[in-house]
Amino acid sequence: MGYEALDFYEVDSLLSDEERMVRDMVRDWVDEEVIPKIENACREGVFPDEWRVALGEMGVLGAPLKGYECPGLSYTAYGVICRELERGDSGLRSFASVQGSLAMYPIWDFGSEEQKNYYLPKMASGEWIGCFGLTEPDYGSNPGDMITKAEEVGDNYILNGAKMWITNGTIADLAIVWAKLDGVIRGFIVEKNDPGFSAPEMKGKHSLKASVTSELVFQDCKIPKNRILPGVKGLRGPFSCLNNARFGISWGAVGAAQACFHSAKDYAMSRIQFDHPIASYQLVQNKLSWMLREITKAQLLAYHLGQKKDSGDWIPEHISLAKMNNVDIALEIARVARDIHGANGILDEYPVMRHMANLESVKTYEGTHDIHNLILGRYITGIQSFTRGI
Amino acid sequence: MNIAVLLKQVPDTTAKINVSNGKVDENSVSKWSMSPYDEYALESGLQMKEATGGVLIAIACGPERNKKMLTDAAAVGADTLIHISVDGILDSIQVQNFLAAVIKNNEVDVVLCGKQAADTNAGSTGPGVAEILDAACVTMVSEVSFIENKFISVRPSISGTEKVSTNGLSVFTFDKGVSELRRPNVRGIMMAKKKVIETIKPENLGLEGSDSERVLLKAQNSPPEKEPGQIFEGVGEIPTIISKLRNEANVI
Ligand SMILES: Cc1cc2nc3c(=O)[nH]c(=O)nc-3n(C[C@H](O)[C@H](O)[C@H](O)COP(=O)(O)OP(=O)(O)OC[C@H]3O[C@@H](n4cnc5c(N)ncnc54)[C@H](O)[C@@H]3O)c2cc1C
């Protein structure tokens, strides 16, 4: 049976015609090109290169960015794209999030005119892949204390240090690397063939298997001076990128939840136990109606946040709440859906266990669930509780 | 070259169809789509447009919702969008007259459409329009190209396939074509949004007597309910199965 996205409150009727057309384009592509291939991609642990090409051809990379051959869509449209991609797989959405919000966006917002003209068209078309290096082995939730550093030597910067958990790292043509220059965090563009740079892949993931995750290693990595992002200093740089990516994730999680609901409902309707479909039992109905309830709320959150993003009337805490809530319920929905599928739930014939495992990463990256709690706690009380020193 | 593609909006193949009072309940159709054979016609039209530097005119006849389909056609490259605005079920001859009139008014060189629509499966539109326009008509084609002032089309024949050459105004009805309809992209969607749809009321087409129905749809029925399947378990059931296959299903 074809995929019919759960939309109980018809939230999508609030989208513009253009946003709906973009949705249909991405949804059809996911149906035709992603769903049939995703399990194999996961088993082999690869991100199919044809998906990069297709995303570039559809013109959805860097969706809300304007100019420099970028799509120039609304943030709401960007959200819709993330939702449709993540209905397929969180790894696919990760690829698009990193490319658009974490690699293209900092060049677009903080880059020089020359950098924008050189990199953005190639990245919007998918010809060049970008990655974003913030996290280090010893600094995850606390990136401000990062060790990676840059030194000015003649006409170059010399980078030393290591990044970890970097999505797209090994397949990337360029990396946006955050490193300290004279103790201040700055962004640098490192290209894949720069001397002293390597990006070995991290293997053995049980989650986001169709997404490439890598280390970035800088050993006296030499880059020309014009590769620094001139427009930003300090944590505001990476955090602005993360705000946009987290916004996309708050929509993406809805897609994963919709996929799990769809599968659970179909399965419950057709699986007979004790002479009747399991969907006819109150306990199962309770699970399905809870999913409906949470997905509907998450859709409304995502949509309203999209409107706020588009009007410019938003604060980072709004995004924290939506990222935290929507990933949280999506993960729980995936777990309950897995339960409804019984033993079949662990097979790759059904998408639920894959989504469940993926969402564990999504819960952790882009600010862990609890880091967002702390952000909201600080917002409510005015007291930061990330660390003990006040 | 002016290339007209006739597009019909039909219930999506995945949509559930409800029949009440001898009529398909259109309001209950959850999703409307471009008829699949029309998609092949549109793709072929787009390729011809690219090869000849022509103009692609997409024409649809039906209620307001057809506008979405026309905008979808613009998103993949249709240049001119014409909506013949009518409500309710139309007589097939009326539709052919409306389409032919619009084709005439737009100095069209070639007309492409599906061999039949996925809802009615009548297959009358292409040949009907050709008849009214006094045009050459080749049915069930899989590809059409414009070579040295002639249209060369490929269709099935008794020996496999045949190539047909036509000149002057020609109408081609598409079976499954060689290439699937291309996917739109964001740039196309943004351009399509700006495109104006020309809406024409049938009464402004200057046709006389076109409001008199000649082909009348009397009633529509749902297909009969399928009998529930039977499940047999264990080796002991094999004779029963064989007997049923032989005597009830008549397949062995
Ligand atoms: C698949 C995947 C892809 C990724 N892609 C990228 C990428 O492209 N680029 C990039 O830079 N990073 C990426 N990351 C890294 C990700 O952003 C980090 O994993 C995340 O920030 C958490 O850091 P950590 O893993 O070091 O966990 P830690 O920070 O060590 O946290 C461990 C636990 O401690 C909790 N915790 C931490 N501090 C506090 C506190 N003050 N109070 C209470 N609880 C606390 C956390 O909530 C968590 O539960 C990726 C991660 C994964 C899994």
Coordinates of C-alpha atoms in Angstrom, one line a residue, chain A residues 11-367:
Chain A
V11 CA -1.5 20.8 9.3
D12 CA -0.2 20.5 5.8
S13 CA -3.2 22.4 4.5
L14 CA -1.5 25.4 6.0
L15 CA 1.5 25.1 3.7
S16 CA 1.8 27.3 0.6
D17 CA 1.2 25.7 -2.8
E18 CA 4.9 25.9 -3.4
E19 CA 5.7 24.1 -0.1
R20 CA 3.2 21.4 -1.0
M21 CA 4.8 20.9 -4.4
V22 CA 8.2 20.6 -2.8
R23 CA 6.8 18.1 -0.3
D24 CA 5.3 16.0 -3.1
M25 CA 8.5 16.0 -5.1
V26 CA 10.6 14.8 -2.2
R27 CA 8.0 12.4 -1.0
D28 CA 7.8 10.7 -4.4
W29 CA 11.5 10.6 -4.7
V30 CA 11.8 8.9 -1.3
D31 CA 9.1 6.4 -2.2
E32 CA 10.8 5.5 -5.5
E33 CA 14.5 5.8 -4.9
V34 CA 15.1 5.6 -1.1
I35 CA 12.7 3.2 0.5
P36 CA 13.6 0.3 -1.9
K37 CA 17.3 0.8 -1.3
I38 CA 17.6 1.9 2.3
E39 CA 18.0 -1.5 3.9
N40 CA 20.8 -2.5 1.6
A41 CA 22.5 0.8 2.2
C42 CA 22.3 0.2 5.9
R43 CA 23.6 -3.3 5.6
E44 CA 26.6 -2.2 3.6
G45 CA 27.1 0.9 5.6
V46 CA 27.2 3.3 2.7
F47 CA 25.5 6.5 1.7
P48 CA 24.5 5.9 -2.0
D49 CA 26.2 8.5 -4.2
E50 CA 23.1 8.7 -6.4
W51 CA 21.2 10.2 -3.5
R52 CA 23.7 13.1 -3.4
V53 CA 23.1 13.6 -7.1
A54 CA 19.4 13.5 -6.8
L55 CA 19.2 15.9 -3.9
G56 CA 21.3 18.3 -6.0
E57 CA 19.1 17.8 -9.1
M58 CA 15.9 18.4 -7.1
G59 CA 17.6 21.6 -5.8
V60 CA 16.8 21.1 -2.1
L61 CA 20.3 21.4 -0.6
G62 CA 20.7 24.6 1.5
A63 CA 16.9 25.0 1.0
P64 CA 16.3 28.3 2.9
L65 CA 19.4 30.1 1.6
K66 CA 19.0 32.9 -0.9
G67 CA 21.3 33.9 -3.8
Y68 CA 24.5 32.1 -5.0
E69 CA 22.4 29.6 -6.8
C70 CA 20.8 28.4 -3.6
P71 CA 17.1 27.3 -3.6
G72 CA 15.7 30.4 -1.7
L73 CA 12.8 28.5 -0.2
S74 CA 11.1 29.3 3.1
Y75 CA 12.3 27.7 6.4
T76 CA 9.0 26.0 6.5
A77 CA 9.8 24.4 3.1
Y78 CA 13.2 23.4 4.5
G79 CA 11.4 21.7 7.4
V80 CA 9.0 19.9 5.1
I81 CA 12.0 18.6 3.1
C82 CA 13.7 17.3 6.3
R83 CA 10.4 15.6 7.3
E84 CA 10.0 13.8 4.0
L85 CA 13.7 12.8 3.9
E86 CA 13.6 11.5 7.5
R87 CA 10.4 9.5 6.7
G88 CA 12.9 7.6 4.5
D89 CA 15.8 7.5 6.9
S90 CA 17.4 9.8 9.5
G91 CA 20.8 9.2 7.8
L92 CA 19.5 10.7 4.6
R93 CA 18.1 13.7 6.5
S94 CA 21.5 14.0 8.3
F95 CA 23.2 14.3 5.0
A96 CA 20.9 17.2 4.0
S97 CA 21.1 18.9 7.4
V98 CA 24.9 18.9 7.4
Q99 CA 25.2 20.0 3.8
G100 CA 22.6 22.8 4.1
S101 CA 22.6 24.0 7.7
L102 CA 26.1 23.1 8.9
A103 CA 28.3 23.6 5.8
M104 CA 26.6 25.9 3.4
Y105 CA 25.0 28.1 6.0
P106 CA 28.2 29.3 7.7
I107 CA 29.7 30.1 4.3
W108 CA 26.5 32.0 3.4
D109 CA 26.3 33.9 6.7
F110 CA 29.9 34.3 7.7
G111 CA 31.9 33.8 4.5
S112 CA 33.6 36.4 2.3
E113 CA 32.0 37.3 -1.0
E114 CA 34.7 35.3 -2.7
Q115 CA 34.0 32.2 -0.6
K116 CA 30.3 32.4 -1.2
N117 CA 30.7 32.7 -5.0
Y118 CA 33.2 29.9 -5.1
Y119 CA 31.6 27.3 -2.8
L120 CA 27.9 27.8 -2.6
P121 CA 26.9 27.0 -6.2
K122 CA 28.9 23.8 -6.1
M123 CA 27.3 22.8 -2.8
A124 CA 23.8 23.6 -3.8
S125 CA 24.1 21.4 -6.9
G126 CA 25.5 18.6 -4.8
E127 CA 28.8 18.5 -6.7
W128 CA 30.7 19.3 -3.5
I129 CA 29.8 17.7 -0.2
G130 CA 30.5 19.6 3.0
C131 CA 30.9 18.5 6.6
F132 CA 31.0 20.3 10.0
G133 CA 33.7 19.7 12.5
L134 CA 32.9 20.9 16.0
T135 CA 32.8 17.9 18.3
E136 CA 36.1 16.5 19.6
P137 CA 36.9 13.2 21.4
D138 CA 37.0 15.0 24.8
Y139 CA 34.5 17.8 24.1
G140 CA 31.0 16.9 23.0
S141 CA 28.3 18.8 24.9
N142 CA 30.9 21.3 25.9
P143 CA 32.5 22.4 22.6
G144 CA 33.7 25.7 24.0
D145 CA 36.7 24.0 25.6
M146 CA 37.8 22.5 22.3
I147 CA 41.5 21.8 21.9
T148 CA 41.9 22.1 18.1
K149 CA 43.8 25.2 17.3
A150 CA 44.9 27.3 14.4
E151 CA 48.1 29.4 14.1
E152 CA 49.0 32.1 11.7
V153 CA 52.2 31.3 9.9
G154 CA 53.1 33.6 7.1
D155 CA 50.4 33.5 4.4
N156 CA 48.8 30.4 6.0
Y157 CA 47.0 29.0 8.9
I158 CA 48.3 25.8 10.4
L159 CA 45.7 23.6 12.1
N160 CA 46.4 20.9 14.7
G161 CA 43.9 18.7 16.6
A162 CA 41.2 16.2 15.9
K163 CA 37.4 16.2 15.5
M164 CA 35.2 13.1 16.0
W165 CA 31.7 12.0 15.1
I166 CA 31.7 14.1 11.9
T167 CA 28.9 13.3 9.5
N168 CA 29.9 13.1 5.8
G169 CA 33.6 13.6 6.9
T170 CA 35.2 10.9 4.7
I171 CA 33.1 11.7 1.6
A172 CA 33.3 15.5 2.0
D173 CA 35.1 17.8 -0.4
L174 CA 35.3 20.5 2.3
A175 CA 35.0 20.7 6.0
I176 CA 33.9 23.7 8.1
V177 CA 36.3 23.3 11.0
W178 CA 35.9 25.2 14.3
A179 CA 39.3 25.8 15.9
K180 CA 40.8 28.3 18.3
L181 CA 43.0 31.1 16.9
D182 CA 44.7 33.0 19.8
G183 CA 42.1 31.4 22.1
V184 CA 39.1 32.5 20.1
I185 CA 36.9 30.1 18.2
R186 CA 36.9 30.7 14.5
G187 CA 35.6 28.9 11.4
F188 CA 38.0 27.6 8.7
I189 CA 37.3 26.0 5.4
V190 CA 39.5 22.9 4.9
E191 CA 39.5 21.2 1.5
K192 CA 39.9 17.4 1.3
N193 CA 43.4 17.6 -0.4
D194 CA 44.9 20.1 2.0
P195 CA 48.2 18.9 3.3
G196 CA 48.1 17.4 6.8
F197 CA 44.4 16.7 6.7
S198 CA 42.8 13.2 6.8
A199 CA 39.2 12.0 7.5
P200 CA 39.2 8.3 8.4
E201 CA 35.7 6.7 8.7
M202 CA 34.4 5.5 12.0
K203 CA 33.0 2.0 11.7
G204 CA 30.8 -0.2 13.8
K205 CA 27.7 2.0 14.2
H206 CA 24.4 0.4 15.2
S207 CA 22.6 3.6 14.3
L208 CA 22.6 5.9 11.2
K209 CA 24.2 3.1 9.2
A210 CA 23.5 4.7 5.9
S211 CA 25.3 7.9 7.0
V212 CA 29.1 8.3 6.9
T213 CA 30.6 9.3 10.3
S214 CA 34.3 10.2 10.5
E215 CA 37.2 11.6 12.4
L216 CA 38.9 14.7 11.1
V217 CA 42.6 14.7 11.8
F218 CA 44.8 17.8 11.4
Q219 CA 48.5 17.4 11.7
D220 CA 50.1 20.7 10.8
C221 CA 47.4 21.1 8.2
K222 CA 48.2 24.0 6.1
I223 CA 45.5 26.2 4.5
P224 CA 45.7 29.6 2.8
K225 CA 44.7 32.6 4.8
N226 CA 41.6 33.3 2.7
R227 CA 40.0 30.2 4.1
I228 CA 39.0 31.7 7.4
L229 CA 35.4 32.7 7.8
P230 CA 35.7 36.4 8.4
G231 CA 32.2 37.1 9.6
V232 CA 32.1 35.5 13.1
K233 CA 34.1 34.9 16.3
G234 CA 33.3 32.7 19.2
L235 CA 30.7 30.0 19.8
R236 CA 28.0 32.1 18.1
G237 CA 29.4 30.7 14.8
P238 CA 28.8 27.0 15.3
F239 CA 25.7 27.7 17.4
S240 CA 24.0 29.7 14.6
C241 CA 24.5 26.7 12.3
L242 CA 23.2 24.3 14.9
N243 CA 20.0 26.4 15.4
N244 CA 19.2 25.8 11.7
A245 CA 20.0 22.2 11.7
R246 CA 18.1 21.6 14.9
F247 CA 15.1 23.4 13.4
G248 CA 15.2 20.9 10.5
I249 CA 15.5 18.0 12.9
S250 CA 12.4 19.0 14.8
W251 CA 10.5 18.4 11.5
G252 CA 12.6 15.4 10.5
A253 CA 11.7 13.5 13.6
V254 CA 8.0 13.9 12.7
G255 CA 8.7 12.1 9.4
A256 CA 10.4 9.2 11.2
A257 CA 7.4 9.0 13.6
Q258 CA 4.9 9.1 10.8
A259 CA 6.8 6.2 9.1
C260 CA 6.7 4.2 12.3
F261 CA 3.0 4.9 12.9
H262 CA 2.1 4.0 9.3
S263 CA 3.9 0.6 9.7
A264 CA 2.5 -0.1 13.1
K265 CA -1.1 0.7 12.0
D266 CA -0.8 -1.5 8.9
Y267 CA 0.7 -4.3 10.9
A268 CA -1.9 -4.1 13.7
M269 CA -4.7 -4.2 11.2
S270 CA -3.5 -7.3 9.5
R271 CA -1.9 -9.4 12.3
I272 CA -4.4 -11.9 13.7
Q273 CA -3.9 -13.2 17.2
F274 CA -6.5 -14.9 19.4
D275 CA -8.8 -14.9 16.3
H276 CA -8.9 -11.1 15.8
P277 CA -6.6 -8.4 14.4
I278 CA -4.4 -7.1 17.2
A279 CA -5.7 -3.6 16.2
S280 CA -9.0 -4.6 17.7
Y281 CA -7.6 -4.9 21.2
Q282 CA -7.8 -2.0 23.5
L283 CA -4.1 -2.1 24.6
V284 CA -3.0 -1.8 21.0
Q285 CA -5.5 0.9 20.2
N286 CA -4.2 2.8 23.2
K287 CA -0.7 2.7 21.7
L288 CA -1.9 3.8 18.3
S289 CA -4.0 6.6 19.7
W290 CA -1.1 7.8 21.8
M291 CA 1.1 7.9 18.7
L292 CA -1.6 9.9 16.9
R293 CA -1.7 12.3 19.8
E294 CA 2.0 12.9 20.0
I295 CA 2.5 13.1 16.3
T296 CA -0.2 15.7 16.0
K297 CA 1.3 17.8 18.7
A298 CA 4.7 17.5 17.2
Q299 CA 3.4 18.5 13.8
L300 CA 1.8 21.6 15.3
L301 CA 5.1 22.5 17.1
A302 CA 7.1 22.1 13.9
Y303 CA 4.7 24.1 11.8
H304 CA 4.4 27.0 14.3
L305 CA 8.2 27.0 14.7
G306 CA 8.5 27.2 10.9
Q307 CA 6.3 30.2 10.8
K308 CA 8.3 31.8 13.6
K309 CA 11.6 31.1 11.7
D310 CA 10.1 32.5 8.5
S311 CA 9.0 35.7 10.3
G312 CA 12.3 36.1 12.1
D313 CA 10.5 36.1 15.5
W314 CA 12.2 33.3 17.3
I315 CA 14.8 32.6 20.0
P316 CA 17.1 29.6 20.2
E317 CA 15.1 28.2 23.1
H318 CA 12.1 27.8 20.9
I319 CA 14.2 25.5 18.7
S320 CA 15.5 23.6 21.7
L321 CA 12.0 22.8 22.8
A322 CA 10.9 21.5 19.4
K323 CA 14.1 19.5 18.8
M324 CA 14.0 17.9 22.2
N325 CA 10.2 17.1 22.2
N326 CA 9.9 15.9 18.7
V327 CA 12.9 13.6 18.8
D328 CA 11.9 12.3 22.1
I329 CA 8.4 11.3 21.0
A330 CA 9.7 10.0 17.7
L331 CA 12.0 7.6 19.5
E332 CA 9.3 6.5 21.9
I333 CA 6.9 6.0 19.0
A334 CA 9.5 3.9 17.2
R335 CA 9.9 1.8 20.3
V336 CA 6.2 1.2 20.7
A337 CA 5.9 0.5 17.0
R338 CA 8.6 -2.0 17.3
D339 CA 6.7 -3.6 20.1
I340 CA 3.4 -3.7 18.1
H341 CA 5.3 -5.6 15.3
G342 CA 6.3 -8.4 17.7
A343 CA 9.2 -10.5 16.5
N344 CA 8.7 -9.0 13.0
G345 CA 9.6 -5.7 14.4
I346 CA 13.3 -6.6 14.6
L347 CA 13.5 -7.5 10.9
D348 CA 14.6 -5.1 8.2
E349 CA 11.5 -6.0 6.2
Y350 CA 9.9 -3.3 8.4
P351 CA 11.3 0.1 9.0
V352 CA 10.7 0.5 12.7
M353 CA 13.8 -0.9 14.2
R354 CA 16.0 1.1 11.8
H355 CA 14.2 4.3 12.7
M356 CA 14.4 3.4 16.4
A357 CA 18.2 2.8 16.2
N358 CA 18.6 6.0 14.1
L359 CA 16.7 8.1 16.5
E360 CA 19.1 7.2 19.3
S361 CA 21.8 9.2 17.5
V362 CA 19.3 12.0 16.7
K363 CA 18.6 12.2 20.4
T364 CA 22.3 12.7 21.1
Y365 CA 23.6 14.9 18.3
E366 CA 22.8 18.6 17.8
G367 CA 22.6 19.0 21.5

